[in-house]
Amino acid sequence: MSTPFAPPKTATLFSNWIDGSWLPGEGREIRAHNPATGQAVSVLREATQDDVRRACESAHLAFDNYWRTASGERRAEILLRASAGIRDNAEELAWYEMAESGKPYKQARAEIDRSAMLWDYAATQARSLTGESFGALGEDYLAMTLRTPIGVAAIITPWNFPFLIISQKLPFALAAGCAAVVKPSEMTSASTLLLGPILQKAGLPDGVCNILAGSGQVTGEAILRHPLTRMISFTGSTGVGKHAMKVGAEQLKKVSLELGGKNAHIVMDDADLEAALDAALHGAFLNAGQSCNQGARLLLQKGIAEEFERRFVELARRIPVGDTLRDDVLMGPIINEPQYRKILNYIETGKTEGAVLAAGGTFREVNGGRYVDPTVFTGVEPNMRIAQEEIFGPVCAILTFETLEEAFEIANATGYGLSAGIWTGNTSAALKAARRLEAGTVWVNTYLDGPAELPFGGVGASGIGREVGRMGCEEFMDVKTVQFRSGGYQPRWIGKAL
Ligand code: NAD
């Protein structure tokens, strides 16, 4: 049961969490606003280069002095206490998540709950870190591989699922034995900053996890560039991800990127159409479409296309949009003005490209919030911009196809490759799709699904590396090869002659 939380009446002032204490950043003040009301929710003091240096040094010391050698058992205990702390504080975390990102409160609560489960799972990984042994190298020879934590991880996250995404990275980094310097999006920092004291109470030694508030250009950039961060784990847009990779390359840091998507959601004639319809709506419009996994392209096989399209459009029009505090509301406002304008521009682009606006396209500003109704384009051609580019809003492009081959061709025709889905009653079509769709995840007869055991990540412009699951933990580790000889040392190099 979560501790009840009374929402603050004025904006909350947040400092940076460095070495186990709140330290006000030395930089400018940044305000995060509620996208539904325009009111300030949080006031941040941006971490400067000096603050970043302090955080990196603290993380490095904590890593070297205790965390890298802490037993898996101890790490697991702390991670489990952290997940209990998250559940204790779920109402507060969900409130800030809702207030800063503009997602429905009910959805925010579900995301905190799912996040706590990721911390539980990471605890199991902390106790299961193993290498390999090589026992067949010869009589006097034995070798093994050890997995060792990389060091201080720079963890940078986006605004759209702040707590869920930090929970896909941080507990796995900690389970691996890494220390971390974390920077959430300046638009949605509160829930991540609140993790600081939760982790301290759970027993995490000070300095192992430092959380900094600030913009990408100042704080993010300094974290990427600091020589003590040995790995970059970044989730965000493809453009910034490429930049992070270039910065990492200068110091040969390991770089793991979770980036944008333009995901194809395929429905075949023989699918369970009721289930597919609900999943297609959920996939397209969850979080007002501001989701990397959005089923932004709905690919319908010709036999069912007309009827499926009709019902999809009809239901999309009925999705409740509005007050994020109401339990029946499924879509809130758009995060900010630039994103709102970008979505409206894409709606215009869709019309001028010749697609048919079958639902939505309507938008409004109400009491400080900017809303776009669920928007559906039909008659979309694969090469149109609305079928190629990530819009990051509640806009779904419907395309049709005749054969499975044609569906693969359309689905694979963007540079992205985060996820894809297919609904079919035909096992052989499902197996073919699993192999042929170019994506990090292929969902068959399900969508936006993901137990903590399963790795997640993208190919192509959607990223490099995997998070969550066993691989999510291994991502934060190096492999060291250790070789023992107990005799029979290889033939002498200098030999007896000398
Ligand atoms: P963004 O790229 O603008 O920002 C992401 C983070 O990077 C923020 O914390 C930001 O402050 C920081 N940043 C920006 N410039 C930086 C710089 N020069 N140096 C260091 N850090 C910098 O993305 P966003 O608008 O917050 O999020 C939306 C994007 O994220 C979409 O493209 C979406 O698809 C993607 N996303 C991907 C996944 C995934 O798992 N693949 C999940 C969620 C979101």
XYZ file of C-alpha atoms and ligand atoms in Angstrom:
542
model
C 0.000 0.000 0.000
C 1.447 3.347 -1.007
C 1.730 6.217 1.444
C -1.053 8.740 0.664
C 0.241 11.850 -1.064
C -1.190 15.363 -0.915
C -0.275 17.186 -4.143
C 1.685 20.383 -3.442
C -0.118 23.669 -4.030
C 2.924 25.392 -5.502
C 5.853 24.250 -7.639
C 8.327 21.971 -5.815
C 11.951 23.049 -5.715
C 14.345 20.202 -6.537
C 18.094 20.135 -6.011
C 20.511 17.602 -7.465
C 21.189 14.307 -5.690
C 24.966 14.075 -5.378
C 26.902 11.799 -3.048
C 23.805 11.030 -1.003
C 22.674 14.634 -0.388
C 20.610 17.315 -2.036
C 22.907 19.954 -3.534
C 21.397 22.890 -5.396
C 22.880 23.069 -8.872
C 24.961 26.102 -9.616
C 23.254 26.762 -12.935
C 20.126 28.524 -14.066
C 16.621 27.767 -12.871
C 14.512 25.508 -15.093
C 10.754 25.146 -14.641
C 8.874 22.018 -15.641
C 5.237 22.708 -16.483
C 2.127 20.595 -16.348
C 1.187 20.114 -20.030
C -2.477 19.939 -18.968
C -2.586 23.283 -17.157
C 0.565 25.180 -18.079
C 1.329 25.578 -14.364
C 4.835 25.033 -13.007
C 5.161 21.669 -11.266
C 8.873 21.651 -10.443
C 11.694 24.122 -10.273
C 15.135 22.677 -11.010
C 18.558 24.157 -10.450
C 20.537 23.053 -13.462
C 23.679 21.029 -12.761
C 26.702 22.778 -14.276
C 29.965 21.256 -15.442
C 31.282 21.549 -11.870
C 28.250 19.771 -10.447
C 28.706 17.064 -13.062
C 32.358 16.722 -12.071
C 31.355 16.311 -8.404
C 28.773 13.680 -9.307
C 31.178 11.737 -11.537
C 33.940 11.787 -8.916
C 31.546 10.671 -6.217
C 30.290 7.827 -8.438
C 33.824 6.793 -9.335
C 34.923 6.646 -5.687
C 31.820 4.737 -4.621
C 32.327 2.306 -7.491
C 35.962 1.712 -6.666
C 35.634 1.619 -2.895
C 32.664 -0.668 -2.432
C 30.072 -1.163 -5.144
C 32.153 -3.057 -7.691
C 33.061 -5.635 -5.035
C 29.710 -5.764 -3.199
C 28.299 -9.280 -3.340
C 25.373 -10.060 -5.592
C 23.430 -10.923 -2.458
C 23.944 -7.444 -1.022
C 23.102 -5.716 -4.296
C 19.963 -7.808 -4.596
C 18.838 -6.979 -1.049
C 19.215 -3.278 -1.765
C 17.365 -3.515 -5.084
C 14.494 -5.355 -3.399
C 14.293 -2.717 -0.666
C 14.347 -0.075 -3.408
C 11.368 -1.681 -5.170
C 9.546 -1.722 -1.802
C 10.428 1.972 -1.419
C 9.050 2.682 -4.890
C 5.795 0.950 -3.973
C 5.645 2.887 -0.672
C 6.019 6.147 -2.572
C 3.996 5.145 -5.635
C 1.314 7.813 -5.190
C 3.848 10.639 -5.020
C 5.879 9.259 -7.935
C 2.749 8.747 -10.046
C 1.496 12.241 -9.258
C 4.695 13.914 -10.482
C 4.785 11.592 -13.479
C 1.240 12.613 -14.406
C 1.743 16.302 -13.614
C 4.987 16.719 -15.566
C 4.320 14.521 -18.603
C 0.561 15.052 -18.997
C -0.303 11.374 -18.992
C -3.479 10.109 -17.306
C -2.993 9.530 -13.553
C -4.301 5.982 -13.843
C -1.715 5.205 -16.539
C 1.049 6.818 -14.446
C 0.118 4.611 -11.470
C 0.307 1.496 -13.666
C 3.730 2.587 -14.946
C 5.101 3.010 -11.400
C 3.801 -0.420 -10.521
C 5.462 -1.961 -13.560
C 8.677 -0.080 -12.768
C 8.806 -1.570 -9.251
C 8.551 -5.000 -10.866
C 11.632 -4.216 -12.996
C 13.600 -3.442 -9.807
C 12.425 -6.793 -8.371
C 13.618 -8.567 -11.492
C 16.981 -6.802 -11.572
C 17.555 -8.135 -8.030
C 17.345 -11.677 -9.412
C 20.002 -10.759 -11.974
C 22.350 -9.382 -9.326
C 22.480 -12.920 -7.893
C 22.859 -14.672 -11.232
C 25.893 -12.992 -12.763
C 28.001 -15.774 -14.132
C 30.698 -16.312 -16.695
C 31.733 -19.434 -18.561
C 34.307 -22.060 -17.758
C 36.494 -23.852 -20.300
C 37.474 -27.287 -19.081
C 38.589 -28.938 -22.322
C 41.679 -26.910 -23.143
C 44.150 -29.622 -22.113
C 45.139 -31.469 -18.998
C 46.924 -28.638 -17.184
C 44.822 -25.854 -18.475
C 41.654 -24.233 -17.147
C 40.108 -20.946 -18.165
C 37.037 -18.883 -17.399
C 35.344 -15.664 -18.279
C 34.350 -13.210 -15.577
C 31.770 -10.515 -16.057
C 32.978 -7.278 -14.513
C 31.079 -3.993 -14.144
C 32.140 -1.353 -16.661
C 32.397 1.459 -14.098
C 30.407 4.670 -13.935
C 27.462 4.630 -16.345
C 26.048 7.860 -17.770
C 22.303 7.309 -17.969
C 20.229 9.826 -19.926
C 16.465 9.443 -20.318
C 13.598 11.081 -22.275
C 10.390 12.716 -21.072
C 7.701 10.305 -22.278
C 7.987 7.381 -19.817
C 10.420 8.851 -17.272
C 10.133 6.379 -14.415
C 9.659 3.300 -16.551
C 12.712 4.075 -18.665
C 15.019 4.834 -15.737
C 13.775 1.533 -14.281
C 14.772 -0.273 -17.490
C 18.336 0.925 -16.987
C 19.354 1.900 -13.458
C 18.499 -1.254 -11.468
C 20.257 -3.351 -14.131
C 23.336 -1.119 -13.956
C 23.339 -1.378 -10.150
C 22.814 -5.144 -10.273
C 25.847 -5.371 -12.559
C 27.928 -3.448 -10.013
C 28.132 -0.156 -11.923
C 27.764 3.250 -10.317
C 25.671 5.817 -12.169
C 25.261 9.466 -13.017
C 21.689 9.895 -14.180
C 20.062 12.773 -16.042
C 16.324 12.684 -16.697
C 14.656 14.996 -19.201
C 14.439 18.565 -17.929
C 10.689 18.380 -18.624
C 10.068 15.395 -16.343
C 12.804 15.136 -13.713
C 10.837 14.881 -10.466
C 10.102 11.157 -10.263
C 13.724 10.267 -11.098
C 15.135 12.771 -8.569
C 12.824 11.311 -5.913
C 14.613 7.997 -6.393
C 17.701 9.439 -4.644
C 16.374 9.244 -1.069
C 14.475 6.032 -1.837
C 17.752 4.365 -2.808
C 19.557 5.773 0.216
C 16.860 4.419 2.523
C 17.164 1.067 0.763
C 20.833 0.985 1.817
C 22.569 2.020 -1.409
C 25.922 3.549 -0.422
C 26.139 7.290 -1.065
C 27.663 8.155 -4.411
C 26.697 4.924 -6.170
C 23.810 6.732 -7.825
C 23.848 10.467 -8.487
C 20.891 12.172 -10.154
C 21.297 15.502 -11.881
C 18.713 17.929 -13.193
C 19.384 20.056 -16.236
C 19.166 20.490 -19.960
C 20.761 18.221 -22.528
C 22.989 20.972 -23.854
C 24.559 21.791 -20.474
C 24.180 18.914 -18.011
C 23.706 16.075 -20.498
C 26.638 17.152 -22.620
C 28.935 17.421 -19.572
C 27.933 13.937 -18.410
C 28.561 12.422 -21.846
C 31.975 14.069 -22.043
C 33.259 13.470 -18.508
C 36.169 10.996 -18.704
C 34.977 9.111 -15.601
C 31.741 7.976 -17.290
C 32.841 4.814 -19.063
C 29.529 3.903 -20.607
C 26.650 5.878 -22.089
C 23.172 4.446 -21.805
C 20.885 6.811 -23.686
C 17.190 6.760 -24.517
C 15.770 9.550 -26.653
C 15.552 10.803 -30.206
C 17.661 9.347 -33.003
C 19.358 12.715 -33.647
C 20.580 13.160 -30.072
C 21.458 9.457 -29.921
C 23.803 9.839 -32.906
C 25.385 12.817 -31.192
C 25.864 10.803 -27.966
C 27.567 8.084 -29.985
C 29.967 10.569 -31.588
C 30.841 12.054 -28.190
C 31.311 8.567 -26.745
C 33.555 7.581 -29.660
C 36.046 10.322 -28.795
C 36.874 8.502 -25.566
C 35.889 5.033 -26.794
C 33.081 4.687 -24.284
C 30.641 1.857 -24.643
C 27.413 3.333 -26.037
C 23.954 1.839 -25.793
C 21.108 3.647 -27.562
C 17.325 3.277 -27.407
C 15.954 5.612 -30.070
C 12.908 6.451 -32.152
C 10.579 4.203 -34.114
C 7.966 4.073 -36.856
C 6.562 0.705 -35.996
C 4.434 -1.469 -38.269
C 1.411 -3.214 -36.808
C 0.120 -5.830 -39.260
C -3.349 -7.387 -39.235
C -3.927 -10.406 -41.485
C -7.303 -11.571 -42.806
C -7.261 -14.608 -40.499
C -6.549 -12.696 -37.265
C -8.641 -12.506 -34.106
C -10.028 -9.172 -35.218
C -11.566 -8.092 -31.895
C -8.270 -8.513 -30.053
C -6.320 -6.935 -32.924
C -8.622 -3.918 -32.975
C -8.115 -3.160 -29.297
C -4.352 -3.673 -29.562
C -4.152 -1.450 -32.648
C -5.952 1.394 -30.838
C -3.843 0.945 -27.707
C -0.653 0.764 -29.785
C -1.467 3.884 -31.772
C -2.856 6.176 -29.088
C -1.363 5.233 -25.696
C 0.411 8.262 -24.187
C -1.223 10.361 -26.928
C 0.986 8.507 -29.418
C 4.112 9.932 -27.792
C 5.702 6.544 -27.504
C 8.757 5.003 -29.175
C 6.801 1.760 -29.592
C 3.774 3.419 -31.108
C 2.044 1.280 -33.718
C 2.198 4.315 -35.983
C 1.661 2.356 -39.204
C -1.296 0.033 -39.265
C -0.957 -2.457 -42.145
C -4.242 -4.167 -43.038
C -4.652 -7.124 -45.377
C -7.088 -6.369 -48.179
C -9.789 -8.902 -47.139
C -10.477 -7.223 -43.789
C -9.165 -3.742 -44.495
C -12.403 -1.934 -45.206
C -14.347 -3.243 -42.200
C -11.355 -3.061 -39.824
C -10.629 0.498 -40.914
C -14.267 1.500 -40.386
C -14.312 0.141 -36.840
C -10.845 1.505 -36.015
C -11.916 4.990 -37.106
C -15.203 4.755 -35.232
C -13.494 3.703 -31.977
C -10.605 6.174 -32.377
C -13.196 8.967 -32.442
C -14.581 7.728 -29.130
C -11.287 7.654 -27.196
C -11.762 9.997 -24.218
C -9.251 12.859 -24.416
C -8.883 15.424 -21.658
C -8.521 15.755 -17.888
C -5.652 13.530 -16.811
C -7.073 13.218 -13.299
C -10.181 11.412 -14.536
C -10.084 7.627 -14.499
C -11.989 7.250 -17.758
C -9.651 9.520 -19.756
C -7.226 7.608 -21.980
C -5.344 10.457 -23.675
C -3.971 13.645 -22.179
C -2.360 16.703 -23.724
C 0.728 16.976 -25.916
C 3.927 17.600 -23.948
C 4.714 21.118 -25.187
C 4.167 23.756 -27.832
C 6.929 22.683 -30.282
C 5.728 19.085 -30.246
C 2.104 20.258 -30.682
C 3.114 22.359 -33.704
C 5.136 19.481 -35.124
C 2.131 17.123 -34.938
C -0.183 19.693 -36.538
C 2.339 20.209 -39.329
C 2.442 16.474 -39.991
C -1.372 16.406 -40.152
C -1.167 19.097 -42.846
C 1.584 17.139 -44.588
C -0.614 14.024 -44.633
C -3.404 15.966 -46.313
C -1.142 17.542 -48.923
C 0.478 14.188 -49.642
C -2.982 12.931 -50.635
C -3.829 10.650 -47.707
C -7.444 10.673 -46.500
C -8.065 12.186 -43.076
C -10.575 9.654 -41.735
C -10.660 10.713 -38.073
C -9.380 13.529 -35.910
C -7.048 16.134 -37.259
C -8.822 18.345 -34.737
C -6.941 20.106 -31.968
C -7.515 22.718 -29.292
C -5.949 24.658 -26.460
C -7.963 24.407 -23.238
C -6.958 25.899 -19.866
C -3.271 25.837 -20.776
C -3.309 22.296 -22.249
C -2.811 21.504 -25.952
C -4.784 18.539 -27.230
C -4.799 16.674 -30.528
C -7.615 14.183 -31.082
C -6.835 10.651 -32.224
C -6.083 11.114 -35.891
C -6.308 8.434 -38.559
C -5.134 8.678 -42.149
C -6.277 6.062 -44.651
C -5.080 5.514 -48.206
C -1.512 6.089 -47.076
C 1.299 5.123 -49.466
C 4.546 3.668 -48.061
C 6.716 6.507 -49.360
C 4.657 9.345 -47.817
C 6.347 11.286 -45.053
C 3.545 10.375 -42.629
C 4.461 6.713 -43.253
C 8.203 7.241 -42.950
C 8.932 9.782 -40.210
C 8.383 9.584 -36.462
C 5.567 12.049 -35.685
C 5.434 11.294 -31.942
C 1.786 12.155 -31.579
C -1.685 10.598 -31.883
C -1.531 10.081 -35.628
C -1.955 6.640 -37.182
C -1.299 5.906 -40.861
C -3.277 3.018 -42.356
C -1.807 1.153 -45.326
C -3.131 -1.932 -47.061
C -1.460 -4.967 -48.616
C -2.399 -8.188 -50.368
C 0.337 -10.711 -49.579
C 2.551 -11.344 -46.592
C 5.592 -10.546 -48.735
C 4.112 -7.162 -49.549
C 3.481 -6.539 -45.833
C 7.155 -7.283 -45.045
C 8.290 -4.972 -47.802
C 6.176 -2.074 -46.490
C 7.008 -2.789 -42.838
C 10.757 -2.851 -43.485
C 10.812 0.224 -45.690
C 11.755 2.815 -43.059
C 15.190 3.265 -41.541
C 13.768 2.456 -38.091
C 13.526 -0.964 -36.477
C 12.313 -0.808 -32.907
C 9.267 -3.060 -32.800
C 6.660 -4.621 -35.065
C 3.483 -6.576 -34.518
C 1.475 -9.124 -36.470
C -1.981 -10.556 -35.842
C -2.659 -13.854 -37.574
C -4.160 -17.267 -36.936
C -1.594 -18.856 -39.224
C 1.465 -20.200 -37.407
C 3.586 -20.343 -40.506
C 2.837 -16.669 -41.333
C 3.675 -15.771 -37.721
C 6.996 -17.615 -37.863
C 7.893 -15.993 -41.176
C 7.056 -12.584 -39.732
C 9.171 -13.235 -36.661
C 12.139 -13.815 -38.941
C 11.495 -11.268 -41.661
C 10.370 -8.150 -39.794
C 13.414 -5.974 -39.183
C 12.872 -4.933 -35.585
C 14.278 -5.500 -32.113
C 10.949 -6.927 -30.959
C 8.273 -8.728 -32.964
C 4.959 -9.142 -31.204
C 2.725 -11.944 -32.480
C -0.946 -11.717 -31.476
C -0.038 -9.158 -28.825
C 1.367 -5.613 -28.813
C 3.092 -3.320 -26.276
C 3.779 -6.359 -24.150
C 6.978 -7.093 -22.257
C 7.834 -9.201 -19.229
C 11.036 -8.172 -17.433
C 12.786 -11.346 -18.623
C 12.797 -10.214 -22.260
C 15.451 -7.960 -23.763
C 14.317 -4.764 -25.447
C 16.026 -2.561 -28.023
C 16.152 -1.649 -31.679
C 17.991 -2.109 -34.944
C 18.844 0.474 -37.597
C 17.911 4.037 -36.630
C 16.143 2.697 -33.522
C 19.320 1.978 -31.642
C 22.120 -0.273 -30.544
C 22.240 -2.539 -27.515
C 19.585 -4.155 -25.365
C 18.079 -3.406 -22.018
C 15.983 -5.393 -19.521
C 16.309 -9.144 -19.008
C 19.648 -10.843 -18.478
C 21.092 -8.958 -21.448
C 20.045 -5.687 -19.832
C 22.385 -6.441 -16.966
C 25.185 -7.776 -19.156
C 25.052 -4.562 -21.188
C 26.668 -2.825 -18.199
C 29.484 -5.375 -17.970
C 32.767 -6.238 -19.620
C 34.004 -9.768 -20.137
C 37.389 -10.683 -18.730
C 39.151 -13.874 -19.799
C 41.186 -15.611 -17.096
C 43.587 -18.483 -17.953
C 45.270 -20.893 -15.532
C 48.101 -23.305 -16.235
C 49.155 -25.734 -13.619
C 52.005 -27.151 -15.689
C 52.729 -27.896 -19.325
C 53.547 -24.258 -20.006
C 53.616 -23.588 -23.734
C 56.923 -24.338 -25.555
C 59.696 -22.013 -24.262
C 60.212 -18.928 -26.382
C 63.845 -18.328 -25.533
C 64.423 -21.988 -24.925
C 67.493 -23.719 -23.468
C 69.981 -22.081 -25.786
C 70.365 -19.013 -23.543
P 15.500 13.928 -26.731
O 16.461 13.212 -27.585
O 15.147 15.313 -27.055
O 16.020 13.947 -25.222
C 16.369 12.759 -24.525
C 17.330 13.115 -23.405
O 18.555 13.568 -23.967
C 16.843 14.238 -22.484
O 17.233 13.967 -21.165
C 17.599 15.448 -23.017
O 17.782 16.465 -22.051
C 18.934 14.801 -23.380
N 19.750 15.551 -24.334
C 19.357 16.376 -25.326
N 20.435 16.893 -25.962
C 21.537 16.375 -25.364
C 22.944 16.515 -25.555
N 23.447 17.311 -26.494
N 23.779 15.814 -24.764
C 23.283 14.989 -23.817
N 21.968 14.831 -23.563
C 21.103 15.505 -24.336
O 14.170 13.000 -26.690
P 12.775 13.273 -25.973
O 11.996 14.295 -26.741
O 12.947 13.454 -24.506
O 12.093 11.835 -26.173
C 11.435 11.461 -27.336
C 12.289 10.557 -28.209
O 12.760 9.458 -27.447
C 11.497 9.947 -29.352
O 12.279 9.937 -30.516
C 11.231 8.525 -28.878
O 10.999 7.599 -29.905
C 12.490 8.229 -28.123
N 12.266 7.156 -27.154
C 12.857 5.939 -27.387
C 12.619 4.883 -26.514
C 13.230 3.521 -26.741
O 13.263 2.735 -25.810
N 13.725 3.213 -27.928
C 11.810 5.085 -25.395
C 11.244 6.341 -25.196
C 11.486 7.372 -26.079
